[in-house]
Structure formats: C-alpha cells, structure tokens
mmCIF file of C-alpha atoms in Angstrom:
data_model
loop_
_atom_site.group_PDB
_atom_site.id
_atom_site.type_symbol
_atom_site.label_atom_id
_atom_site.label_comp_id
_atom_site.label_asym_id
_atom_site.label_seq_id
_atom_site.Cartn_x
_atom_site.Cartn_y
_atom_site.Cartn_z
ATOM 1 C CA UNK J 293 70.428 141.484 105.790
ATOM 2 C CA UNK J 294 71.087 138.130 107.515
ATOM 3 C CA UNK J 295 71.481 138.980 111.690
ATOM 4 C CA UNK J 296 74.076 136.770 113.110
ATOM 5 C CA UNK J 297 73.534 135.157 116.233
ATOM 6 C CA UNK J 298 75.853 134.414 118.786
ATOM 7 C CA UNK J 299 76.520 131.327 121.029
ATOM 8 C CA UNK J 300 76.938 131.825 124.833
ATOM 9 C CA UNK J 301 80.396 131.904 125.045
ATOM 10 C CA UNK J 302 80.824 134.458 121.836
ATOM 11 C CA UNK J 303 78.021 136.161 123.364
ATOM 12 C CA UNK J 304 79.086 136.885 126.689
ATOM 13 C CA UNK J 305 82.530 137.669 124.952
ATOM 14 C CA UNK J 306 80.837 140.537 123.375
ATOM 15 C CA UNK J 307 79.190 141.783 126.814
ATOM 16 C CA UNK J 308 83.053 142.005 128.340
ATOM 17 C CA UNK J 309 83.944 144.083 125.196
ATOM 18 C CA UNK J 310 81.408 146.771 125.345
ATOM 19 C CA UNK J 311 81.800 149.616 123.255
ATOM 20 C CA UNK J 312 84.762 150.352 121.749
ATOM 21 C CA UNK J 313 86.097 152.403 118.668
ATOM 22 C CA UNK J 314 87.809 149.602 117.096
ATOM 23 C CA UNK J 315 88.187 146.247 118.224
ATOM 24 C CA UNK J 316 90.767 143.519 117.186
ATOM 25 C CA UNK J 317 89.584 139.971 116.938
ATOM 26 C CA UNK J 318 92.822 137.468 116.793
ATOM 27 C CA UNK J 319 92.892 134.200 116.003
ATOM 28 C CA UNK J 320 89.623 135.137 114.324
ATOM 29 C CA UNK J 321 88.474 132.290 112.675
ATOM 30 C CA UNK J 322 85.884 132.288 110.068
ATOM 31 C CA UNK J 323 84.927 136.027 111.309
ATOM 32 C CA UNK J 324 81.624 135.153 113.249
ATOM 33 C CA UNK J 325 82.621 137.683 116.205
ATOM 34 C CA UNK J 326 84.037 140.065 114.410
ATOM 35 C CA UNK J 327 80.776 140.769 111.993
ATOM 36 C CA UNK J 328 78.948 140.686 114.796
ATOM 37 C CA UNK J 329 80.521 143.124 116.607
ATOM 38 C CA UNK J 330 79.785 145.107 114.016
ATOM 39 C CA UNK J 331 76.231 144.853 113.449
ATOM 40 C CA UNK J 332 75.413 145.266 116.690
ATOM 41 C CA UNK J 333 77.303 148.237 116.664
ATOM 42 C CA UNK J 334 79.775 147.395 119.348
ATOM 43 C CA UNK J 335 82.375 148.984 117.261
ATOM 44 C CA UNK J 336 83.544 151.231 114.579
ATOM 45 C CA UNK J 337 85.573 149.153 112.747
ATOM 46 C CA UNK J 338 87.083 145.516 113.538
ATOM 47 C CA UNK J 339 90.100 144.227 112.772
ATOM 48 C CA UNK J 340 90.027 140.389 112.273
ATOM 49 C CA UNK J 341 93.263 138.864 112.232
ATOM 50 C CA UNK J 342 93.808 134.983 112.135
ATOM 51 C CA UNK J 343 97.068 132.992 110.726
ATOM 52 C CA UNK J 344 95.098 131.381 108.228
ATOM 53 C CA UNK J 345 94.395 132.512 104.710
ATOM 54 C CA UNK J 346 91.424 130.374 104.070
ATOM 55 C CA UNK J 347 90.250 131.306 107.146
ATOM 56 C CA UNK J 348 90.535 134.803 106.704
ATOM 57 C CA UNK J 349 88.850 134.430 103.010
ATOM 58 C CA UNK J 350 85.273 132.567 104.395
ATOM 59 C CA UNK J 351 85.291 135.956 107.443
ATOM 60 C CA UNK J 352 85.290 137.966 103.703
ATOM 61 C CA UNK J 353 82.719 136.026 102.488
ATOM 62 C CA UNK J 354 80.428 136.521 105.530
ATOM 63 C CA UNK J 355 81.001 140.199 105.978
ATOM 64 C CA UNK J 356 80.039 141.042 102.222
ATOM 65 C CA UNK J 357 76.902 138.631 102.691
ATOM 66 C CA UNK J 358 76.345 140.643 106.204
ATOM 67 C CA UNK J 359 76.846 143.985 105.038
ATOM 68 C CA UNK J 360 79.725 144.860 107.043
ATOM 69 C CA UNK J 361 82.633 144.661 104.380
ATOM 70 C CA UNK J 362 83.599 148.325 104.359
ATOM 71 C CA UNK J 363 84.192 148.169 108.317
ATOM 72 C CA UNK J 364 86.154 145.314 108.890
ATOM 73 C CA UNK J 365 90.052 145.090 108.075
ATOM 74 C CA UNK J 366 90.993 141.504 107.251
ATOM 75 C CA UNK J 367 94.819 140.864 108.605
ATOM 76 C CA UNK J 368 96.993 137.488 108.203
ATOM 77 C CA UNK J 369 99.585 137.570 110.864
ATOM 78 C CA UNK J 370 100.426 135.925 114.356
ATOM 79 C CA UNK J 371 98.865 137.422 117.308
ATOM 80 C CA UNK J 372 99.012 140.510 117.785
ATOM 81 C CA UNK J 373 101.899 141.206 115.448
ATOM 82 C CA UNK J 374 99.138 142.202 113.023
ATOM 83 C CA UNK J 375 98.616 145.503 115.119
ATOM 84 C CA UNK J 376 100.160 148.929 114.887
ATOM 85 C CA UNK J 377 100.725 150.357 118.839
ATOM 86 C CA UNK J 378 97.747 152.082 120.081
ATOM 87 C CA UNK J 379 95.640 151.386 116.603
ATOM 88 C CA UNK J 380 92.728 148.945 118.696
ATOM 89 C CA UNK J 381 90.912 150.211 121.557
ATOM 90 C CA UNK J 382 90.083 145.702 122.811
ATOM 91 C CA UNK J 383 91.653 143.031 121.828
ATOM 92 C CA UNK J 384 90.134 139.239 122.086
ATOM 93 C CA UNK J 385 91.622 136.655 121.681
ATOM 94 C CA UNK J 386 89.163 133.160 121.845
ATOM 95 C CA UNK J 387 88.923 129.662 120.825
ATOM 96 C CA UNK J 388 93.109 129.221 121.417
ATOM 97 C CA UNK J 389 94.877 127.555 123.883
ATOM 98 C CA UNK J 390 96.600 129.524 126.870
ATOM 99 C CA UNK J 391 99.725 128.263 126.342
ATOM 100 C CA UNK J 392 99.718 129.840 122.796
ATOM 101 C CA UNK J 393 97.845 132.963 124.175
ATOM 102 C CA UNK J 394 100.704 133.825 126.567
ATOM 103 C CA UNK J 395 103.200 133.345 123.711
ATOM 104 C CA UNK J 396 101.562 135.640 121.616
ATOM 105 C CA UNK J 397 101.137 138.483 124.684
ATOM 106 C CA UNK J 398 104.786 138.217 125.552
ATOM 107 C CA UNK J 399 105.838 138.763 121.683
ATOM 108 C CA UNK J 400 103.813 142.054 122.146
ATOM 109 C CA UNK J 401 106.373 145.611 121.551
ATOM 110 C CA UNK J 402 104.286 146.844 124.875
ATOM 111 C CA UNK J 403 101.259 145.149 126.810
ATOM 112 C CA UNK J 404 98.324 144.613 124.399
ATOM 113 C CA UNK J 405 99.984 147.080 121.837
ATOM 114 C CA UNK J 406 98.591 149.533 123.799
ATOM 115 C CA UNK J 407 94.687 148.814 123.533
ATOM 116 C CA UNK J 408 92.799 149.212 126.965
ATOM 117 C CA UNK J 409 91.143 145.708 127.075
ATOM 118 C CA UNK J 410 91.355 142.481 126.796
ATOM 119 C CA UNK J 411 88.770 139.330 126.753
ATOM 120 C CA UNK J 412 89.995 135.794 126.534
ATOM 121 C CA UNK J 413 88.291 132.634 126.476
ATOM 122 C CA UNK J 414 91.244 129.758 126.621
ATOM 123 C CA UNK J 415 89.987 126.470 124.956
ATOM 124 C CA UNK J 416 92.412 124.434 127.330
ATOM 125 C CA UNK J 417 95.021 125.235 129.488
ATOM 126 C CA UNK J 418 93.698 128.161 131.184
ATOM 127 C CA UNK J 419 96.450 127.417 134.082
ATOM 128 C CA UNK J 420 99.020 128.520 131.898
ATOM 129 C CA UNK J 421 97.422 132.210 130.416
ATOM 130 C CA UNK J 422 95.874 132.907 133.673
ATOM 131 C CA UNK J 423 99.583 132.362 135.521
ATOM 132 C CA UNK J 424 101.168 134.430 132.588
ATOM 133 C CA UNK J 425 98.577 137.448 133.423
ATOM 134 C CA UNK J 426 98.858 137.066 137.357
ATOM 135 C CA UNK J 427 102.718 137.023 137.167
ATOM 136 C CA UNK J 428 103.121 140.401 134.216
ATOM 137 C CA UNK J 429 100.943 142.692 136.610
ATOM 138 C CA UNK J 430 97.571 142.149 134.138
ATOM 139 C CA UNK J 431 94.617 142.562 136.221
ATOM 140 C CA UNK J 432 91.367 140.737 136.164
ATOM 141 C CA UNK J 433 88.164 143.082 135.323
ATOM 142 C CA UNK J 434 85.491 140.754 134.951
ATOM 143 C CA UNK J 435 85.676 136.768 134.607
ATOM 144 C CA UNK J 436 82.631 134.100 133.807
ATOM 145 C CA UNK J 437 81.852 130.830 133.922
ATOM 146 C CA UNK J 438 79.571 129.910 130.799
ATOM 147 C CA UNK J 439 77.729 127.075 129.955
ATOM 148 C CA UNK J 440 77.484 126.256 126.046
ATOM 149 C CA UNK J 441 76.244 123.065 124.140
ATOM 150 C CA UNK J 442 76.843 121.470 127.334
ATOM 151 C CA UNK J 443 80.597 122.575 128.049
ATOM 152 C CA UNK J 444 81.468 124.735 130.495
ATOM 153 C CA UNK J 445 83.797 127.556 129.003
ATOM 154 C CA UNK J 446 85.917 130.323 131.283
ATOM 155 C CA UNK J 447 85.492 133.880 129.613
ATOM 156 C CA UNK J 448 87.360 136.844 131.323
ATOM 157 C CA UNK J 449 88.568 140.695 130.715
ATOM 158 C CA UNK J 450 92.181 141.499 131.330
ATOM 159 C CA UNK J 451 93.030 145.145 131.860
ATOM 160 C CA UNK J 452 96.779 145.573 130.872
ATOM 161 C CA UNK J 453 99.390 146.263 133.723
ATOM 162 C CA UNK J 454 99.562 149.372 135.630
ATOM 163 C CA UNK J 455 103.086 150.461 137.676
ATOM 164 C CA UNK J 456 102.275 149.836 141.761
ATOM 165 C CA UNK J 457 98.239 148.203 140.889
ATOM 166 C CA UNK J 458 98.384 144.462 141.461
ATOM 167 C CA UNK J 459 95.253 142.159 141.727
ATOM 168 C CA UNK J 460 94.447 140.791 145.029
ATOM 169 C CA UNK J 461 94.567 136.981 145.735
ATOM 170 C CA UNK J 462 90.244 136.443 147.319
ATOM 171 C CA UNK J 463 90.715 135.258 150.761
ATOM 172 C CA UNK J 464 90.015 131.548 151.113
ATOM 173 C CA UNK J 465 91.369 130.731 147.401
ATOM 174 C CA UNK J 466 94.175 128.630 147.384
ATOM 175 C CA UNK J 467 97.351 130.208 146.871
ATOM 176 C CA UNK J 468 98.826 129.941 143.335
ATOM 177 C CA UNK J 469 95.895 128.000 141.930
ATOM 178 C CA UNK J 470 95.223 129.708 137.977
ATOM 179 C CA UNK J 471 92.869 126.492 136.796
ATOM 180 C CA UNK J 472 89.875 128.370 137.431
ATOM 181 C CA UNK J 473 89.823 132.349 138.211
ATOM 182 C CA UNK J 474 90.303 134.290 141.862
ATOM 183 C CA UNK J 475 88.190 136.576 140.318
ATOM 184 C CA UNK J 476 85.041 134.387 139.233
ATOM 185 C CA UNK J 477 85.165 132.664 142.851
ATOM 186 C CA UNK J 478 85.191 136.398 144.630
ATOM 187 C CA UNK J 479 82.556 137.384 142.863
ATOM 188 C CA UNK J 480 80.597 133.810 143.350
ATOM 189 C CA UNK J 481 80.493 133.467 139.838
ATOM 190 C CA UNK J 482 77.361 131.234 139.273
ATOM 191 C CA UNK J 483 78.718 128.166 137.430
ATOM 192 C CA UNK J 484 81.898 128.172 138.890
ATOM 193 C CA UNK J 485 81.002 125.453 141.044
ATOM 194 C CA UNK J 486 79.869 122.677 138.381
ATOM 195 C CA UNK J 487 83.434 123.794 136.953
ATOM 196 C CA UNK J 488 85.345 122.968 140.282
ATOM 197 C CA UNK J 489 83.370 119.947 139.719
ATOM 198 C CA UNK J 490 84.453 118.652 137.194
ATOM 199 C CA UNK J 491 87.983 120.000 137.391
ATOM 200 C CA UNK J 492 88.182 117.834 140.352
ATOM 201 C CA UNK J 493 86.633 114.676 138.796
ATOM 202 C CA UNK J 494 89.009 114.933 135.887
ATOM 203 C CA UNK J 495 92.258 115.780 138.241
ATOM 204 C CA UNK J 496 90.722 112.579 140.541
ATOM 205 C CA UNK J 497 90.495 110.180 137.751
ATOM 206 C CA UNK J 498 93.682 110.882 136.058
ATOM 207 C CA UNK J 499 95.193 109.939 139.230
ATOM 208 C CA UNK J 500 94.156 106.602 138.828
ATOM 209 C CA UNK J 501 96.769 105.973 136.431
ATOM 210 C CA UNK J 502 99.587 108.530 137.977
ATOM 211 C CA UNK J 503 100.784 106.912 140.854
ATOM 212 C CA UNK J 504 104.460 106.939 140.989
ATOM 213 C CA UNK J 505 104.266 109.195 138.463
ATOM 214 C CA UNK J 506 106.368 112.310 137.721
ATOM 215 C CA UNK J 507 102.883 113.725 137.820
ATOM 216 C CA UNK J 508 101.279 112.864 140.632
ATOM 217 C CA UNK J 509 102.193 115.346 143.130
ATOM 218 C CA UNK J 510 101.527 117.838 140.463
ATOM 219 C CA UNK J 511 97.535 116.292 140.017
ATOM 220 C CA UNK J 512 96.788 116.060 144.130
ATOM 221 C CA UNK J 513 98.194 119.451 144.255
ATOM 222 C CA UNK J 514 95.662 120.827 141.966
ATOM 223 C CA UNK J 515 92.588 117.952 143.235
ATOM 224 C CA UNK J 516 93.399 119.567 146.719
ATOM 225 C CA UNK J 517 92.931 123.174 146.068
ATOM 226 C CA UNK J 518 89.298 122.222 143.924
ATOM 227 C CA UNK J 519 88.347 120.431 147.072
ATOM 228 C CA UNK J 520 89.500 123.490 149.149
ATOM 229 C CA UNK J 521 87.524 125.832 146.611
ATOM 230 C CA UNK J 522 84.863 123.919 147.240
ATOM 231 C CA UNK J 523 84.812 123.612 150.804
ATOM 232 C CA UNK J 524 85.095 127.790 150.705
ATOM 233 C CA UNK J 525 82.105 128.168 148.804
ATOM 234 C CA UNK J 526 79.964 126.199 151.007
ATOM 235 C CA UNK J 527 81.181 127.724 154.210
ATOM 236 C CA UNK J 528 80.720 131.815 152.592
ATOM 237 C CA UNK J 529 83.751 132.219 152.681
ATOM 238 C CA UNK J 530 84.919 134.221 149.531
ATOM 239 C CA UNK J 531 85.358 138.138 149.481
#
C-alpha cells in the first residue's frame, strides 16, 4: 500500500487536527489530506467535500489505490453546506482564500455545524478570515508560521465561539492588525518574523506606486504596524 507523504503545510495541518472521530476536509481538492488522515489513523472516517466533480473523482481514485475507500465519504457541495449539524468532530478548510473562507463560515446553520475544531490555512487574504474570526467570538488555539517550497504559509486552529470567552489582543501587537496572527506573535512563533518581513517589503513596495491613491493610507497603515511588530519582537516584548 502506497504511504502518502505530506508537505509542511498539509503536515502541520494534520498536527492541529489531532485525533478526531471524523474529520471534514472542504475544499478538498484531489483528496491528498483527507487519505492521509486516514492512514495515519488520525480519524475514523473523513469526509472530503470540494465543489468540483473532477476533483472529487481523482480523491476516489487515490483512496481506492491507498486503501482507504471504505472510510472516506466523497461530498460535492459548497463549504460546509455538505455537513449535517454535529456529524464532524474538525473541520479544515486549506488552500482557499479568506475572503471565500469567511463566506462559507457565515453561511453555516450554527458555528462550524457544530464540530469542535477548526484548522485553516488561507492561500491569500488572511486579513479578511482572521478579522471574520476575531469579530464572531472564534478563538485562536494554536497558529504557525510554516515554511514550504520556499513560501511562507500561516496555518492556525479556530475553536468555535463560546458566550462571555473572547481572545485576548498580546500586549505590544498593534491594535486591529489580522495580516499575520496575535496568537503566533504571543507565542513567538518561530518564522513569524521572516513573514513580517516580507509583509512589510511587499506593503513598502506597493507604495511606490500608491501615492495619492485611495489606497495609500490603507498600505502605511498596515507597513506601520509590521514595523511596530517588529520593533516588539526585538525589544521582548510579546506576552
């Protein structure tokens, strides 16, 4: 039976999922997660959901040729729509943008159709998704910064809202900054750093070609608090 390896960012997805009883992978793609969640016996049973039918037909194809086929549940749907309340323990939801991911949260009946967990990885605007979470009351469990054929990708687990619990904002992190996570810089994520980085480089250089821009407020906004996360992390200051 073929083992399927993981790349970093899939991988450490995995490690924020744990053990579960059944997991639901959405947006799933060509079902690389999903199988091997299951060989690795992370769950019970998966269900992989992704809008796509020829998508969802090569994650059949791999989990006959992996021997997982009689433990996954192959779904087309949007989101989370695919799910019954209460039928997954985790949800993830990777490789999407966060604009899309907090479209598909707030079409949810109840928060994450009542499953305990929830891992993200945002392929671009992570602003948007992690704003959406802050704002609903979703609290941050864990968040990473991974590094993965040279990208640097943000990978975090979302524990669904909770009457009177609210996350709090890390001292020294700029107020109502989402590009990178509260959480990761707390917790002096490793990597977050190089990420600040190059946030900053990327925010700098677009600037070049804002001025008098409707968006260039908006872009030294968001160079100034990288600069101030910066500045925090060399002085110790993060708790």
């Amino acid at each position: 039976m073929r083992r399927i390896s993981l790349h970093p960012r899939l991988l450490a997805a995995a490690e924020l999922l744990g053990k579960q009883r059944v997991i639901a992978d959405i947006g799933c793609d060509h079902g690389r997660l999903s199988c091997a969640l299951l060989q690795r016996g992370a769950c019970d049973r998966c269900i992989a959901a992704d809008v796509s039918a020829p998508s969802l037909e090569k994650a059949k194809r791999l989990s006959g040729f992996v021997g997982v086929a009689d433990r996954i549940d192959l779904r087309c749907g949007d989101g989370l729509s695919v799910l019954q309340c209460g039928e997954a323990d985790a949800v993830a939801m990777l490789g999407m943008g966060g604009t899309l991911m907090a479209r598909l949260l707030d079409a949810c009946e109840q928060p994450l159709m009542g499953a305990r967990l929830l891992v993200l990885q945002p392929m671009r605007a992570e602003e948007d998704i992690r704003r959406y979470l802050y704002e609903h009351g979703y609290r941050i469990r864990d968040d990473r910064v991974v590094r993965d054929a040279g990208r640097l990708y943000q990978v975090f687990s979302v524990l669904p809202p909770c009457a009177g619990e609210r996350d709090d904002w890390p001292v020294g992190f700029p107020a109502g900054c989402f590009q990178v996570g509260y959480r990761a810089f707390a917790r002096r994520e490793a990597l977050l750093p190089l990420l600040v980085k190059r946030n900053l480089e990327q925010c700098l250089l677009r600037l070049q070609t804002a001025r008098g821009t409707n968006g260039e407020a908006r872009l030294a906004q968001r160079a100034a608090d990288m600069q101030t996360i910066l500045e925090q992390w060399r002085d110790g200051s993060c708790c």
